[in-house]
CSV table of C-alpha atoms and ligand atoms in Angstrom, one decimal:
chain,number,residue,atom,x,y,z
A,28,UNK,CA,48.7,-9.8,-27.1
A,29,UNK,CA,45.2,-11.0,-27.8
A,30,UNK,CA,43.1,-8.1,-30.2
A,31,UNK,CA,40.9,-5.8,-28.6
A,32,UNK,CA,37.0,-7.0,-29.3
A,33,UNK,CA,35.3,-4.0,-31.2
A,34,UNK,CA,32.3,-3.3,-29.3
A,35,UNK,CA,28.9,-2.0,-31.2
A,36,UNK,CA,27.6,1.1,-31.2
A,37,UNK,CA,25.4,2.0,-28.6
A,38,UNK,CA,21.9,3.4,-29.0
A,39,UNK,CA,20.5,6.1,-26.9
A,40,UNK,CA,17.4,3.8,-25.9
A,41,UNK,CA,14.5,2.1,-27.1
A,42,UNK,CA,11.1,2.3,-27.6
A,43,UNK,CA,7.8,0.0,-28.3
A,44,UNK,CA,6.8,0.8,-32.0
A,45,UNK,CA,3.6,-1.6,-32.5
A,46,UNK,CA,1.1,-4.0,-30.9
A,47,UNK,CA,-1.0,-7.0,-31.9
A,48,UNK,CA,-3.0,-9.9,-30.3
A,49,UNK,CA,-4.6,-12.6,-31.0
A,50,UNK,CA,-7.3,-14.2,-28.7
A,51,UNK,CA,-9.1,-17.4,-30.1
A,52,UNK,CA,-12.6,-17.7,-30.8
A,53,UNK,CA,-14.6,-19.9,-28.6
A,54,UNK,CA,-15.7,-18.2,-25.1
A,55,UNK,CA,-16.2,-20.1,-22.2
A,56,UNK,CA,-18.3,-18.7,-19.3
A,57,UNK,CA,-18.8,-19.3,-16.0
A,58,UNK,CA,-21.6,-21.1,-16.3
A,59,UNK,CA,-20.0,-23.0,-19.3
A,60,UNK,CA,-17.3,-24.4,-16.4
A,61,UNK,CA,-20.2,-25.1,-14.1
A,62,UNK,CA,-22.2,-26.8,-16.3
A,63,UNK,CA,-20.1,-28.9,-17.4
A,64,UNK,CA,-19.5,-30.7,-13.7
A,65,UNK,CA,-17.1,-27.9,-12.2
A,66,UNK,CA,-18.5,-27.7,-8.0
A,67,UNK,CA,-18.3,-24.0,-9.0
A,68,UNK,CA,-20.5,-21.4,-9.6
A,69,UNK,CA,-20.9,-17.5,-11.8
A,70,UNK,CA,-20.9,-15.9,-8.4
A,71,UNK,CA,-17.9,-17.4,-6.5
A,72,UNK,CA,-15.2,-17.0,-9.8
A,73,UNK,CA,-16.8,-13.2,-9.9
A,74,UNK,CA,-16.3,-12.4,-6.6
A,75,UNK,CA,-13.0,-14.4,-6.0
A,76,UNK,CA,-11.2,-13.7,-9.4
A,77,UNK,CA,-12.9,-11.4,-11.5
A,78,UNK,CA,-13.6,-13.4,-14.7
A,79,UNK,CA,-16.3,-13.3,-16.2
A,80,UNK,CA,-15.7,-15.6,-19.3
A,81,UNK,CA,-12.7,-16.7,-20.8
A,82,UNK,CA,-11.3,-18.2,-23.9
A,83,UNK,CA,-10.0,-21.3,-25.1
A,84,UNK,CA,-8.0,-22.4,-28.8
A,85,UNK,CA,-9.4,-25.2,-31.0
A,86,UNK,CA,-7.8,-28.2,-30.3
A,87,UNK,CA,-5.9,-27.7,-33.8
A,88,UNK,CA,-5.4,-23.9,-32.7
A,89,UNK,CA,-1.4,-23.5,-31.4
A,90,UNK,CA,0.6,-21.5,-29.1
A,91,UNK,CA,2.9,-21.1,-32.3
A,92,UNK,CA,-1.0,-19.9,-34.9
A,93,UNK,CA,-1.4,-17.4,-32.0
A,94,UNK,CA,2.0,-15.6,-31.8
A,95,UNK,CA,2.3,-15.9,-35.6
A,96,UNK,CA,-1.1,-14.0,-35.8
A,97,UNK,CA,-0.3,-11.5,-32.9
A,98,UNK,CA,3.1,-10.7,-34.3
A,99,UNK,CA,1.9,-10.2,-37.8
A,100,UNK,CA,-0.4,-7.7,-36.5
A,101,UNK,CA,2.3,-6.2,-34.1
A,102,UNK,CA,4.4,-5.6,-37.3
A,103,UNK,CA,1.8,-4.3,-39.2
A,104,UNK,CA,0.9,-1.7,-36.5
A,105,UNK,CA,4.6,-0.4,-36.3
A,106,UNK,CA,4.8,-0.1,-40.1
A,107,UNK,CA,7.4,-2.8,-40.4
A,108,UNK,CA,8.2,-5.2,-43.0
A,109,UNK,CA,9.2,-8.5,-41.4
A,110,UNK,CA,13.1,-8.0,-43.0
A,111,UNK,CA,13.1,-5.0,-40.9
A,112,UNK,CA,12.9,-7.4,-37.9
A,113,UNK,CA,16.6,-8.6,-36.4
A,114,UNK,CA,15.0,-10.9,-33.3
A,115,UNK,CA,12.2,-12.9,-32.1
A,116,UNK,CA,11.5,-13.4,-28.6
A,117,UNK,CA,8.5,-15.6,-27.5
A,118,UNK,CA,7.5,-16.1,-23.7
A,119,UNK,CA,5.7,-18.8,-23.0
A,120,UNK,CA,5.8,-21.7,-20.4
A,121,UNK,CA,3.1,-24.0,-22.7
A,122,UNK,CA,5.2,-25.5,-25.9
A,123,UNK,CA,4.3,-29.0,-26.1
A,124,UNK,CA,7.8,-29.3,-27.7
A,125,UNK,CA,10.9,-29.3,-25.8
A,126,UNK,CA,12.3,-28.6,-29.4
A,127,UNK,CA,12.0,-27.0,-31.4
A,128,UNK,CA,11.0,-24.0,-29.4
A,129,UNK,CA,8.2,-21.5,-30.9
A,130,UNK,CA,10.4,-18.6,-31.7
A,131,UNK,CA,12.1,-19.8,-34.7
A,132,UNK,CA,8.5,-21.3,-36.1
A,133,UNK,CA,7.1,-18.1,-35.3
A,134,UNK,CA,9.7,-15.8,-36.9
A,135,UNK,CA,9.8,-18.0,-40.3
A,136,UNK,CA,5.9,-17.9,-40.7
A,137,UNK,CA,5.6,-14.0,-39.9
A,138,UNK,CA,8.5,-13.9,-43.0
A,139,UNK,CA,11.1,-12.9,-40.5
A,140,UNK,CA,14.0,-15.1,-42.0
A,141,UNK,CA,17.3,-15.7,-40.6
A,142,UNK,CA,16.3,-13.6,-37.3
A,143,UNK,CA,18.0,-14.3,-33.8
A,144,UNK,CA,14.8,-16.6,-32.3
A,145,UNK,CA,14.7,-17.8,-28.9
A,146,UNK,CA,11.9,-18.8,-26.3
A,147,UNK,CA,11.8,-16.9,-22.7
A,148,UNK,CA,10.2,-19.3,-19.8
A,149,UNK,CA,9.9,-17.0,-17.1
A,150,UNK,CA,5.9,-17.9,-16.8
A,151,UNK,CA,3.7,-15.1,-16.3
A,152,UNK,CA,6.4,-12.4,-16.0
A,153,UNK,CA,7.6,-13.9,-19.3
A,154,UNK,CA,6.5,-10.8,-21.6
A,155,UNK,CA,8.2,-8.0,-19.3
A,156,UNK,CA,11.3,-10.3,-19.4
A,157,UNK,CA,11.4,-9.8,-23.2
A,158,UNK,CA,10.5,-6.8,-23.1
A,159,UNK,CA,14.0,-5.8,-21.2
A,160,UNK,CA,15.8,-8.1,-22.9
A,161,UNK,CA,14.5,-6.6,-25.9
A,162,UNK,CA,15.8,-3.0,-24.9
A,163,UNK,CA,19.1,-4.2,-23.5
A,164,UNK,CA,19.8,-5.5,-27.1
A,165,UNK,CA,19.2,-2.6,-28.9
A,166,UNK,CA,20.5,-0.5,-26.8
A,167,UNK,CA,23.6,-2.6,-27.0
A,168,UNK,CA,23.3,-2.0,-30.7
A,169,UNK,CA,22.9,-6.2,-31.4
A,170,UNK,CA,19.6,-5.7,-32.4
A,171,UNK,CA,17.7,-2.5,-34.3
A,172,UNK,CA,14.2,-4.1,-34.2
A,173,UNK,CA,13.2,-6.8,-32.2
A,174,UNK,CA,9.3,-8.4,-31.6
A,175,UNK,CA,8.7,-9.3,-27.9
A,176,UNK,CA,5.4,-12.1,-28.0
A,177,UNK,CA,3.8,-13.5,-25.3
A,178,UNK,CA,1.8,-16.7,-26.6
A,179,UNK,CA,-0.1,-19.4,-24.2
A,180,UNK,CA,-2.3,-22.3,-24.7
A,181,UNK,CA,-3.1,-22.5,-21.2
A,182,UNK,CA,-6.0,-25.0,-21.9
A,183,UNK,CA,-3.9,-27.7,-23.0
A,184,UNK,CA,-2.1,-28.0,-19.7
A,185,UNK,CA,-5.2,-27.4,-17.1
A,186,UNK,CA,-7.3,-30.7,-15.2
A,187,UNK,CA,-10.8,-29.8,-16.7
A,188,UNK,CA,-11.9,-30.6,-13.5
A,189,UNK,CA,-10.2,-29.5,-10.9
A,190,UNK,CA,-11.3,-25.7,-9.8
A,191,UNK,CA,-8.4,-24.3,-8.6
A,192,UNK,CA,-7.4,-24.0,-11.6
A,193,UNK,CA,-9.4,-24.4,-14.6
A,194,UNK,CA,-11.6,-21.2,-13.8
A,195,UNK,CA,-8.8,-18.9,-13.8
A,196,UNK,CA,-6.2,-20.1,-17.3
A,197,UNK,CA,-7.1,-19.1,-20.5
A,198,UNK,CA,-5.3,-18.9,-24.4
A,199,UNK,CA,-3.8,-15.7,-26.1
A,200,UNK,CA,-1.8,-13.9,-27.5
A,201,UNK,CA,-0.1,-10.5,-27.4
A,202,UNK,CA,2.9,-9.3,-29.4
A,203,UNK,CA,5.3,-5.6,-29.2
A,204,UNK,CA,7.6,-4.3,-31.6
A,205,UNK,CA,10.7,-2.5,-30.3
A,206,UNK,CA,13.1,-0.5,-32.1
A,207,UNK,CA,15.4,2.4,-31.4
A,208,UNK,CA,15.2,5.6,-30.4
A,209,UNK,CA,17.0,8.6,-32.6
A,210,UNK,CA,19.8,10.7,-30.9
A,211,UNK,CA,17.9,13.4,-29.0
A,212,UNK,CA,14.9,11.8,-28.2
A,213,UNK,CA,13.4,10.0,-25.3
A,214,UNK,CA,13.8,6.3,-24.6
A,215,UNK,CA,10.6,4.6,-24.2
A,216,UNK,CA,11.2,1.3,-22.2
A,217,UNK,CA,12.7,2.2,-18.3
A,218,UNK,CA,15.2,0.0,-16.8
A,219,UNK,CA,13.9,-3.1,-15.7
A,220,UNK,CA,13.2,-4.1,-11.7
A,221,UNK,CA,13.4,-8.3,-11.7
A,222,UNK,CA,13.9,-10.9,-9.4
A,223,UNK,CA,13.0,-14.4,-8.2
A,224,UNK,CA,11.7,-16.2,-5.5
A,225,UNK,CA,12.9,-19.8,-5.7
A,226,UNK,CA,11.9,-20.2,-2.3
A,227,UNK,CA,8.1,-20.9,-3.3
A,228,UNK,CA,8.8,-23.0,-6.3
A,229,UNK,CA,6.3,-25.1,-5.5
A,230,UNK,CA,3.6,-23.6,-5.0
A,231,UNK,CA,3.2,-23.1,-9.4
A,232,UNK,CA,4.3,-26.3,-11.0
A,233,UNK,CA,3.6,-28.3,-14.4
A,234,UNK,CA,6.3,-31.2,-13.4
A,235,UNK,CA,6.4,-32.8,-16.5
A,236,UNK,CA,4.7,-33.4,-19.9
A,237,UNK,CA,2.0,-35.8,-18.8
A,238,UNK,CA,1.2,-33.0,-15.9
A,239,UNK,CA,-1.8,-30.9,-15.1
A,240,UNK,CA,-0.7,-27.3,-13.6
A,241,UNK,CA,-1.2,-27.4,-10.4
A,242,UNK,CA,-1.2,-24.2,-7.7
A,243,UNK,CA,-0.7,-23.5,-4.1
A,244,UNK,CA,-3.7,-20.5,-5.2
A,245,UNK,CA,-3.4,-18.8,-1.6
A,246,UNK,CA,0.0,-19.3,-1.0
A,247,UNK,CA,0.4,-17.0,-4.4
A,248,UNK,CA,-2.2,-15.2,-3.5
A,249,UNK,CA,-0.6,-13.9,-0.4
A,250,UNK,CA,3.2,-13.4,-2.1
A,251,UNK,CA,1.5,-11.3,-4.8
A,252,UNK,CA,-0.3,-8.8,-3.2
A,253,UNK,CA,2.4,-8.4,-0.7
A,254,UNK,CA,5.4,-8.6,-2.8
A,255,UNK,CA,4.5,-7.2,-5.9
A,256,UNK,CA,4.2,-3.7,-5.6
A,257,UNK,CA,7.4,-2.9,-4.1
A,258,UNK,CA,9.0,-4.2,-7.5
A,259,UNK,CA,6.5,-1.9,-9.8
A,260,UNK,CA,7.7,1.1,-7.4
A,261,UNK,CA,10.9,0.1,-8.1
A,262,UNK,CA,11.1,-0.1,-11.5
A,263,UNK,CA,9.5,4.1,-11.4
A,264,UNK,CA,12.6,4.5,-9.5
A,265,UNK,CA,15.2,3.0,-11.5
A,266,UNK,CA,13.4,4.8,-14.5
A,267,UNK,CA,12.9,8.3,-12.5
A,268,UNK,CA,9.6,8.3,-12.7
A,269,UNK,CA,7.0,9.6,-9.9
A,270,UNK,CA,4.0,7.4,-8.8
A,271,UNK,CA,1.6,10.5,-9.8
A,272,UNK,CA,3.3,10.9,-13.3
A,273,UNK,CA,2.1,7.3,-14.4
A,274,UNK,CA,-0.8,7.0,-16.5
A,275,UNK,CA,-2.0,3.6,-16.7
A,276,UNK,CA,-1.1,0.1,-14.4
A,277,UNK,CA,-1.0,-2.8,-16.2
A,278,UNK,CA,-0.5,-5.9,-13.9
A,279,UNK,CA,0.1,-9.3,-14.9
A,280,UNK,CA,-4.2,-10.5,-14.7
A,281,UNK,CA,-3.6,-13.6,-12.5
A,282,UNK,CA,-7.0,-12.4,-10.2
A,283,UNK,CA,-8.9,-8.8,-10.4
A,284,UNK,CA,-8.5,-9.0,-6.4
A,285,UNK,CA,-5.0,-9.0,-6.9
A,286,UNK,CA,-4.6,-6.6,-9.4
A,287,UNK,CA,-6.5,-4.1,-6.9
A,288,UNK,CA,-4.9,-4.7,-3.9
A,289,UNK,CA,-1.4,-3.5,-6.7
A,290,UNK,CA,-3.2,-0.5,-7.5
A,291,UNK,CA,-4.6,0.4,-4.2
A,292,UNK,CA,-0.4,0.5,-3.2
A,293,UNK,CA,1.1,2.2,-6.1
A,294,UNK,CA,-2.0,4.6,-5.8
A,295,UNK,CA,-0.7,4.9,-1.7
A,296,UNK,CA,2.5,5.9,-3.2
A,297,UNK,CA,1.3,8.8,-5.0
A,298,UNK,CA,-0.3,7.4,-8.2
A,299,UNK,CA,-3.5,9.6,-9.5
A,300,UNK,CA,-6.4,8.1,-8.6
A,301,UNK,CA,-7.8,8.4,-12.1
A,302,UNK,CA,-4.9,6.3,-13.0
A,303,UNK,CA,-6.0,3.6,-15.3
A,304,UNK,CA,-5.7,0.2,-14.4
A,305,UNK,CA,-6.0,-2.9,-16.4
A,306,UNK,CA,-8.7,-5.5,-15.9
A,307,UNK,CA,-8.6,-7.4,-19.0
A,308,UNK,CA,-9.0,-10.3,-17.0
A,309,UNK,CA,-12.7,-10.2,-16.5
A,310,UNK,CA,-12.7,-11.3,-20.3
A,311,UNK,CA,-10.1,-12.8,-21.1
A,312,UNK,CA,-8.7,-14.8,-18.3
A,313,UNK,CA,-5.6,-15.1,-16.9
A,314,UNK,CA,-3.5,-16.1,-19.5
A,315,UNK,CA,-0.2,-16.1,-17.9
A,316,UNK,CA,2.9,-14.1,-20.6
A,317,UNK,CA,0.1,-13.0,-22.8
A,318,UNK,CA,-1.8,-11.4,-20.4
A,319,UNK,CA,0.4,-7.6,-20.0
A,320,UNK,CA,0.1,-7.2,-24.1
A,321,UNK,CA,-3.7,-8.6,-24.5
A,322,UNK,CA,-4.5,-6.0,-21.8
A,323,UNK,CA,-2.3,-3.2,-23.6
A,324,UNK,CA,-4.1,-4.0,-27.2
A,325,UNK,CA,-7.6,-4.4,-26.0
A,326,UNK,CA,-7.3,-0.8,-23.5
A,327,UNK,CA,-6.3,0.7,-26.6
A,328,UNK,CA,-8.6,-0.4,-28.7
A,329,UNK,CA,-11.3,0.4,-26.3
A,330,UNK,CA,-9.6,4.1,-26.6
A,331,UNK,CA,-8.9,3.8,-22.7
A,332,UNK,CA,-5.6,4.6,-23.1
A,333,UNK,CA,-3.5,6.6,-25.8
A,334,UNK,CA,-0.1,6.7,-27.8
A,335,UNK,CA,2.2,8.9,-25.3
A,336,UNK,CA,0.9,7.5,-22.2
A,337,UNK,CA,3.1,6.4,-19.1
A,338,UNK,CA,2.2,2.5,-18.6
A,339,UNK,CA,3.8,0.6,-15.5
A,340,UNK,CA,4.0,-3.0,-16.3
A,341,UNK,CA,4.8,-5.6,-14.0
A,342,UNK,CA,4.7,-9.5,-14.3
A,343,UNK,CA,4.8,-12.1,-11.8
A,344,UNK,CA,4.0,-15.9,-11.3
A,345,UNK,CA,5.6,-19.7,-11.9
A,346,UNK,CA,9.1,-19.8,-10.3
A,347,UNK,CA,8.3,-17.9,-9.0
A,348,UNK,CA,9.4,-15.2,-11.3
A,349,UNK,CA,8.9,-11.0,-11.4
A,350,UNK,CA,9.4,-7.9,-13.4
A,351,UNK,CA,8.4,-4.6,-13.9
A,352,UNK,CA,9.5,-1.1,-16.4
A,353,UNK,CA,7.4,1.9,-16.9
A,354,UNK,CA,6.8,2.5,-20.9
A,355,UNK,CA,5.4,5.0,-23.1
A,356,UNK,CA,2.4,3.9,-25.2
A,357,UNK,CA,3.2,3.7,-29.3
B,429,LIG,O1,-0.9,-16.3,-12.9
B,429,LIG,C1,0.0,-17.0,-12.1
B,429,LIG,C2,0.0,-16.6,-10.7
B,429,LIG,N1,-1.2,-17.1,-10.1
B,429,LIG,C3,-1.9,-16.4,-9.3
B,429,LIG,O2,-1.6,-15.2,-9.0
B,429,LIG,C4,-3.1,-17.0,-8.6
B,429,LIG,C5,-3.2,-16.5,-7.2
B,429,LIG,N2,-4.3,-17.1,-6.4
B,429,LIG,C6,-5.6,-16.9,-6.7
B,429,LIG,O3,-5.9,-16.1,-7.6
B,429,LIG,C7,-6.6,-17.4,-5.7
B,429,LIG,O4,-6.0,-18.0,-4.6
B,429,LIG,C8,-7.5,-18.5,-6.3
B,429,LIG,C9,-8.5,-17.9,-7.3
B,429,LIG,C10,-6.7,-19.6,-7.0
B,429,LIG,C11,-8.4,-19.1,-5.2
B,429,LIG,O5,-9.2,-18.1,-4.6
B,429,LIG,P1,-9.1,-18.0,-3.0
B,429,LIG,O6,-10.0,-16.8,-2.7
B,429,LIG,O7,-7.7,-17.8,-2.6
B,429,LIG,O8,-9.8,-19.3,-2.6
B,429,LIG,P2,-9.1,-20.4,-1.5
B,429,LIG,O9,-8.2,-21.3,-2.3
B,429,LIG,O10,-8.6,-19.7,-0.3
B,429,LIG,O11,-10.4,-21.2,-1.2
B,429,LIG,C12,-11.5,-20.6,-0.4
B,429,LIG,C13,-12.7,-21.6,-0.4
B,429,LIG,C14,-12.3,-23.0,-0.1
B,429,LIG,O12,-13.3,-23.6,0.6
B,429,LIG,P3,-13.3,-23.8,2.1
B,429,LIG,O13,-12.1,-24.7,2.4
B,429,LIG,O14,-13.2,-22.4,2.7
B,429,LIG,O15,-14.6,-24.5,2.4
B,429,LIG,C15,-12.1,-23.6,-1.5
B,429,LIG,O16,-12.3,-25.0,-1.5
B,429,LIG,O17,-13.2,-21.6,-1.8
B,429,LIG,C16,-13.2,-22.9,-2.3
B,429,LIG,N3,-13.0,-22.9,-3.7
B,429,LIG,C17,-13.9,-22.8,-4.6
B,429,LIG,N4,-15.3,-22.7,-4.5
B,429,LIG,C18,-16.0,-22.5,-5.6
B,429,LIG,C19,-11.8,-22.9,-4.3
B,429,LIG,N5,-12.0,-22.8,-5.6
B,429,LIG,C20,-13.3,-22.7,-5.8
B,429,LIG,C21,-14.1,-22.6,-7.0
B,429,LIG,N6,-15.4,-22.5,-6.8
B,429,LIG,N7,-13.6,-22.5,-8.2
């Protein structure tokens, strides 16, 4: 007979310990785009998409510089030393490498040596992928602290030209650190609602290296704020969580429009209407898997929101792809 695999020990739950970003320097406005031969204008990206300026990396500026620098911080705000951490996990969708992926180059610059380090693709839903997949490890007991980073160079894979797109993508980066909750207390990260829609696979697409992104924008448009609501009031389901007992919204910032027409549904459901909603986007961008934690780090910064709130997260975009847990604020 075949021995019987020892299993590890389970841990009641997990929780997010820390939180960092990382945006670059250089801001491009509006007006930057326009003036620069984009048949755009200030007005129609304000009124259409919310942004008012965005930002871009150096040329020499990498998806790997900005997760390095938003982890770092992430670690630093959780009070861990980098041998404390077990895993990296780094969603992005803009590598220029197939191989090696960032993870690994991440996790040795932070000082994180000999870690688990893998890349999640799941485009803009990429960070709330992590995120459960970060939980389900420790929980599991594979893992005790693992950082979650959502890093993007955006810039690098957008026609400077074409409008659909280049008013909306932007760089970033936003890191989390997750580690274990003790026997007896409360679990921090809820169950995670995900799911696909392979069906609409084209209408997001970077089809190769030599590519532009290019974007079926109302096609999207239309699946997000019909779709993606249902999957945020999910995930307060699977974690037991009332609509009025959540705190702040934070929605993947692909367009303010759609961001409000989330909030106007989980508010429907029974959410408060002083609920705090995210709308990091009007600075920052849309900047696909680093979007959810640039949102988080900036509200709290701004003292918007505070350690011990209730924070529904829920990513969506390229593959398309969705997820969505509640959390408590670190
Ligand atoms: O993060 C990943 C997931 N991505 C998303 O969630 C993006 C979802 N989609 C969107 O955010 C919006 O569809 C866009 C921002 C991409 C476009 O906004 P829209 O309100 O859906 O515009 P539209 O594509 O329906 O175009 C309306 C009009 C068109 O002109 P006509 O045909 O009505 O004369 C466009 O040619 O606006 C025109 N237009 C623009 N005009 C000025 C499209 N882009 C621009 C522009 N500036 N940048």
């Amino acid at each position: 007979m075949s021995p019987v695999l020892r299993q590890l020990t389970l841990t009641p739950g997990a929780r997010i310990l820390g939180l960092g970003s990382r945006q670059p320097e250089r801001i491009v406005t509006n007006a930057d785009i326009s003036a620069r031969g984009v048949d755009t204008t200030d007005e129609w990206i304000r009124a259409r998409v919310g942004i008012e300026q965005r930002r871009f990396a150096r040329a020499d500026e990498s998806v790997v510089d900005m997760a390095v620098d938003a982890g770092s911080k992430a670690l630093a705000d959780a009070g861990l030393a980098p041998s404390e951490i077990d895993a990296v996990l780094v969603a992005t969708c803009t590598m220029p490498s197939f191989i090696p992926n960032a993870a690994g180059q991440t996790a040795d610059r932070i000082g994180v040596h000999a870690a688990a380090a893998f890349d999640i693709n799941a485009a803009c839903a990429g960070f709330c992928y992590g995120l459960g997949t970060a939980s389900d490890m420790i929980r599991a007991g594979s893992a005790r602290h693992v950082l979650v980073i959502g890093a993007e160079k955006l810039s690098d894979w957008v026609d400077p030209m074409d409008r659909s797109t280049c008013i909306i993508f932007a760089d970033g980066a936003g890191a989390a650190v997750v580690g274990p909750v003790e026997e007896g207390d409360r679990p921090g990260i809820g169950p995670i609602a995900a799911g696909s829609a392979g069906d609409l696979v084209d209408t997001i697409v970077i089809s190769d290296r030599n590519s532009f992104i290019h974007q079926d924008g109302r096609e999207v448009y239309r699946w997000a704020i019909t779709k993606i609501a249902p999957v945020a009031l999910r995930a307060l389901e699977l974690a037991g969580v009332a609509p009025a007992d959540v705190d702040v919204l934070v929605p993947h910032q692909a367009n303010l429009r759609i961001v409000e027409a989330i909030a106007k549904r989980i508010r429907a459901a029974g959410a408060p209407g002083d609920m705090v909603v995210a709308d990091d986007i009007i600075h920052s961008g849309n900047t696909s898997s680093a979007s959810i934690p640039l949102a988080l780090d900036h509200m709290r910064a701004e003292g918007r929101v505070r350690s011990g709130d209730l924070a529904l997260l829920v990513g969506f975009g390229a593959g398309l792809s969705y997820a969505s847990q509640v959390v408590v604020l670190p």
